Amino acid sequence: QVQLVESGGGLAQPGGSLRLSCAASGFTFSSYAMSWARQAPGKGLEWVSGIYSDGSDTYYADSVKGRFTISRDNAKNTLYLQMNSLKPEDTALYYCAKSVVADEYEYDYWGQGTQVTVSS
């Protein structure tokens, strides 16, 4: 069955960095677009970033442009999110999601999430 397991979250200081990983199994990872989303306490879900199956297209929410970088290693079945210049407003539960196709962002599976807390 499809499994998405996020890791790499934790506590970071403002201006610091974290790298999230999402280990995928149970499907052909290289055939599907993937994304990161987040949900802060008391707020709705925000789509943070996405990447096509072959990495040919990426998108970023305006709130993270220039600070976050999405990437994937299809040989390792792993999705990444490099987060730099972290801000307190980046505090949230971060999820990875699998798309239904290679080149669109429409999702059918989610991970359990990894908590990111940015605080001094």
PDB file of C-alpha atoms in Angstrom:
ATOM      1  CA  GLN A   1       0.000   0.000   0.000  1.00  0.00           C
ATOM      2  CA  VAL A   2       1.017   3.593  -0.473  1.00  0.00           C
ATOM      3  CA  GLN A   3       3.081   4.978   2.392  1.00  0.00           C
ATOM      4  CA  LEU A   4       4.477   8.468   2.804  1.00  0.00           C
ATOM      5  CA  VAL A   5       6.648   9.041   5.852  1.00  0.00           C
ATOM      6  CA  GLU A   6       7.859  12.542   6.612  1.00  0.00           C
ATOM      7  CA  SER A   7      10.893  13.309   8.752  1.00  0.00           C
ATOM      8  CA  GLY A   8      13.300  16.116   9.511  1.00  0.00           C
ATOM      9  CA  GLY A   9      11.033  18.430  11.430  1.00  0.00           C
ATOM     10  CA  GLY A  10      11.957  19.952  14.747  1.00  0.00           C
ATOM     11  CA  LEU A  11      12.750  23.187  16.487  1.00  0.00           C
ATOM     12  CA  ALA A  12      14.662  25.861  14.614  1.00  0.00           C
ATOM     13  CA  GLN A  13      15.556  29.443  15.414  1.00  0.00           C
ATOM     14  CA  PRO A  14      14.368  32.296  13.214  1.00  0.00           C
ATOM     15  CA  GLY A  15      16.768  32.554  10.310  1.00  0.00           C
ATOM     16  CA  GLY A  16      17.721  28.927  10.639  1.00  0.00           C
ATOM     17  CA  SER A  17      17.284  25.988   8.298  1.00  0.00           C
ATOM     18  CA  LEU A  18      15.694  22.566   8.244  1.00  0.00           C
ATOM     19  CA  ARG A  19      15.487  19.882   5.592  1.00  0.00           C
ATOM     20  CA  LEU A  20      12.358  17.773   5.432  1.00  0.00           C
ATOM     21  CA  SER A  21      12.282  14.361   3.797  1.00  0.00           C
ATOM     22  CA  CYS A  22       9.385  12.216   2.641  1.00  0.00           C
ATOM     23  CA  ALA A  23      10.128   8.538   2.107  1.00  0.00           C
ATOM     24  CA  ALA A  24       7.682   6.989  -0.336  1.00  0.00           C
ATOM     25  CA  SER A  25       6.799   3.336  -0.861  1.00  0.00           C
ATOM     26  CA  GLY A  26       4.060   1.193  -2.337  1.00  0.00           C
ATOM     27  CA  PHE A  27       3.928   2.949  -5.717  1.00  0.00           C
ATOM     28  CA  THR A  28       6.196   3.976  -8.585  1.00  0.00           C
ATOM     29  CA  PHE A  29       7.494   7.204  -7.095  1.00  0.00           C
ATOM     30  CA  SER A  30       9.072   8.436 -10.329  1.00  0.00           C
ATOM     31  CA  SER A  31       5.673   8.437 -12.072  1.00  0.00           C
ATOM     32  CA  TYR A  32       3.880  10.967  -9.884  1.00  0.00           C
ATOM     33  CA  ALA A  33       4.061  14.613  -9.009  1.00  0.00           C
ATOM     34  CA  MET A  34       4.537  15.311  -5.326  1.00  0.00           C
ATOM     35  CA  SER A  35       3.933  18.260  -3.051  1.00  0.00           C
ATOM     36  CA  TRP A  36       4.391  19.671   0.400  1.00  0.00           C
ATOM     37  CA  ALA A  37       1.587  21.309   2.324  1.00  0.00           C
ATOM     38  CA  ARG A  38       1.385  22.669   5.835  1.00  0.00           C
ATOM     39  CA  GLN A  39      -1.166  23.492   8.467  1.00  0.00           C
ATOM     40  CA  ALA A  40      -0.521  25.898  11.284  1.00  0.00           C
ATOM     41  CA  PRO A  41      -2.543  25.737  14.498  1.00  0.00           C
ATOM     42  CA  GLY A  42      -5.989  27.178  13.969  1.00  0.00           C
ATOM     43  CA  LYS A  43      -5.417  27.757  10.268  1.00  0.00           C
ATOM     44  CA  GLY A  44      -6.328  26.038   7.047  1.00  0.00           C
ATOM     45  CA  LEU A  45      -4.146  23.917   4.830  1.00  0.00           C
ATOM     46  CA  GLU A  46      -1.588  25.820   2.754  1.00  0.00           C
ATOM     47  CA  TRP A  47       0.060  24.315  -0.299  1.00  0.00           C
ATOM     48  CA  VAL A  48       3.742  25.096   0.051  1.00  0.00           C
ATOM     49  CA  SER A  49       5.466  23.580  -2.954  1.00  0.00           C
ATOM     50  CA  GLY A  50       5.123  20.962  -5.657  1.00  0.00           C
ATOM     51  CA  ILE A  51       7.252  19.176  -8.218  1.00  0.00           C
ATOM     52  CA  TYR A  52       6.465  17.140 -11.317  1.00  0.00           C
ATOM     53  CA  SER A  53       7.498  13.507 -11.523  1.00  0.00           C
ATOM     54  CA  ASP A  54      10.616  14.294 -13.541  1.00  0.00           C
ATOM     55  CA  GLY A  55      11.383  17.550 -11.758  1.00  0.00           C
ATOM     56  CA  SER A  56      10.642  19.605 -14.879  1.00  0.00           C
ATOM     57  CA  ASP A  57       8.171  21.869 -13.091  1.00  0.00           C
ATOM     58  CA  THR A  58       7.995  23.247  -9.592  1.00  0.00           C
ATOM     59  CA  TYR A  59       5.779  25.726  -7.803  1.00  0.00           C
ATOM     60  CA  TYR A  60       6.041  27.627  -4.560  1.00  0.00           C
ATOM     61  CA  ALA A  61       3.600  29.541  -2.434  1.00  0.00           C
ATOM     62  CA  ASP A  62       4.395  33.243  -2.346  1.00  0.00           C
ATOM     63  CA  SER A  63       5.014  32.934   1.379  1.00  0.00           C
ATOM     64  CA  VAL A  64       8.028  30.641   0.839  1.00  0.00           C
ATOM     65  CA  LYS A  65       9.438  31.743  -2.531  1.00  0.00           C
ATOM     66  CA  GLY A  66      13.145  32.368  -2.378  1.00  0.00           C
ATOM     67  CA  ARG A  67      13.476  30.563   0.961  1.00  0.00           C
ATOM     68  CA  PHE A  68      12.308  26.995   0.346  1.00  0.00           C
ATOM     69  CA  THR A  69      13.493  24.563  -2.316  1.00  0.00           C
ATOM     70  CA  ILE A  70      11.713  21.382  -3.286  1.00  0.00           C
ATOM     71  CA  SER A  71      13.591  18.466  -4.834  1.00  0.00           C
ATOM     72  CA  ARG A  72      13.252  14.755  -5.352  1.00  0.00           C
ATOM     73  CA  ASP A  73      15.500  11.749  -5.763  1.00  0.00           C
ATOM     74  CA  ASN A  74      13.599   9.221  -7.837  1.00  0.00           C
ATOM     75  CA  ALA A  75      16.304   6.612  -7.309  1.00  0.00           C
ATOM     76  CA  LYS A  76      15.780   6.847  -3.550  1.00  0.00           C
ATOM     77  CA  ASN A  77      11.984   7.329  -3.683  1.00  0.00           C
ATOM     78  CA  THR A  78      12.361  10.435  -1.568  1.00  0.00           C
ATOM     79  CA  LEU A  79      10.971  13.953  -1.692  1.00  0.00           C
ATOM     80  CA  TYR A  80      12.756  16.831   0.023  1.00  0.00           C
ATOM     81  CA  LEU A  81      12.026  20.356   1.184  1.00  0.00           C
ATOM     82  CA  GLN A  82      14.994  22.535   2.048  1.00  0.00           C
ATOM     83  CA  MET A  83      13.789  25.369   4.248  1.00  0.00           C
ATOM     84  CA  ASN A  84      16.084  28.337   4.792  1.00  0.00           C
ATOM     85  CA  SER A  85      15.621  31.711   6.466  1.00  0.00           C
ATOM     86  CA  LEU A  86      12.882  30.247   8.614  1.00  0.00           C
ATOM     87  CA  LYS A  87      10.329  32.545  10.193  1.00  0.00           C
ATOM     88  CA  PRO A  88       8.023  32.003  13.170  1.00  0.00           C
ATOM     89  CA  GLU A  89       5.108  31.974  10.736  1.00  0.00           C
ATOM     90  CA  ASP A  90       6.574  28.835   9.133  1.00  0.00           C
ATOM     91  CA  THR A  91       5.599  26.936  12.280  1.00  0.00           C
ATOM     92  CA  ALA A  92       3.201  24.201  11.186  1.00  0.00           C
ATOM     93  CA  LEU A  93       2.664  20.522  10.623  1.00  0.00           C
ATOM     94  CA  TYR A  94       4.178  19.720   7.235  1.00  0.00           C
ATOM     95  CA  TYR A  95       2.739  16.998   5.041  1.00  0.00           C
ATOM     96  CA  CYS A  96       3.877  15.432   1.813  1.00  0.00           C
ATOM     97  CA  ALA A  97       1.260  14.405  -0.713  1.00  0.00           C
ATOM     98  CA  LYS A  98       1.217  12.184  -3.780  1.00  0.00           C
ATOM     99  CA  SER A  99      -0.487  13.358  -6.943  1.00  0.00           C
ATOM    100  CA  VAL A 100      -2.662  11.152  -9.131  1.00  0.00           C
ATOM    101  CA  VAL A 101      -0.573  11.827 -12.245  1.00  0.00           C
ATOM    102  CA  ALA A 102       2.940  12.837 -13.269  1.00  0.00           C
ATOM    103  CA  ASP A 103       2.257  16.416 -14.276  1.00  0.00           C
ATOM    104  CA  GLU A 104      -0.680  17.760 -12.328  1.00  0.00           C
ATOM    105  CA  TYR A 105      -1.172  18.643  -8.708  1.00  0.00           C
ATOM    106  CA  GLU A 106      -4.193  16.654  -7.620  1.00  0.00           C
ATOM    107  CA  TYR A 107      -3.677  14.432  -4.592  1.00  0.00           C
ATOM    108  CA  ASP A 108      -4.811  11.043  -3.419  1.00  0.00           C
ATOM    109  CA  TYR A 109      -2.445  10.133  -0.568  1.00  0.00           C
ATOM    110  CA  TRP A 110      -0.958  12.028   2.353  1.00  0.00           C
ATOM    111  CA  GLY A 111       1.615  11.344   5.003  1.00  0.00           C
ATOM    112  CA  GLN A 112       1.118  11.800   8.743  1.00  0.00           C
ATOM    113  CA  GLY A 113       3.162  14.975   8.883  1.00  0.00           C
ATOM    114  CA  THR A 114       6.248  16.280  10.643  1.00  0.00           C
ATOM    115  CA  GLN A 115       6.141  19.231  13.030  1.00  0.00           C
ATOM    116  CA  VAL A 116       8.227  22.314  12.352  1.00  0.00           C
ATOM    117  CA  THR A 117       8.504  24.913  15.089  1.00  0.00           C
ATOM    118  CA  VAL A 118      10.379  28.157  14.546  1.00  0.00           C
ATOM    119  CA  SER A 119      11.044  30.008  17.742  1.00  0.00           C
ATOM    120  CA  SER A 120      13.831  31.721  19.618  1.00  0.00           C
TER     121      SER A 120
END
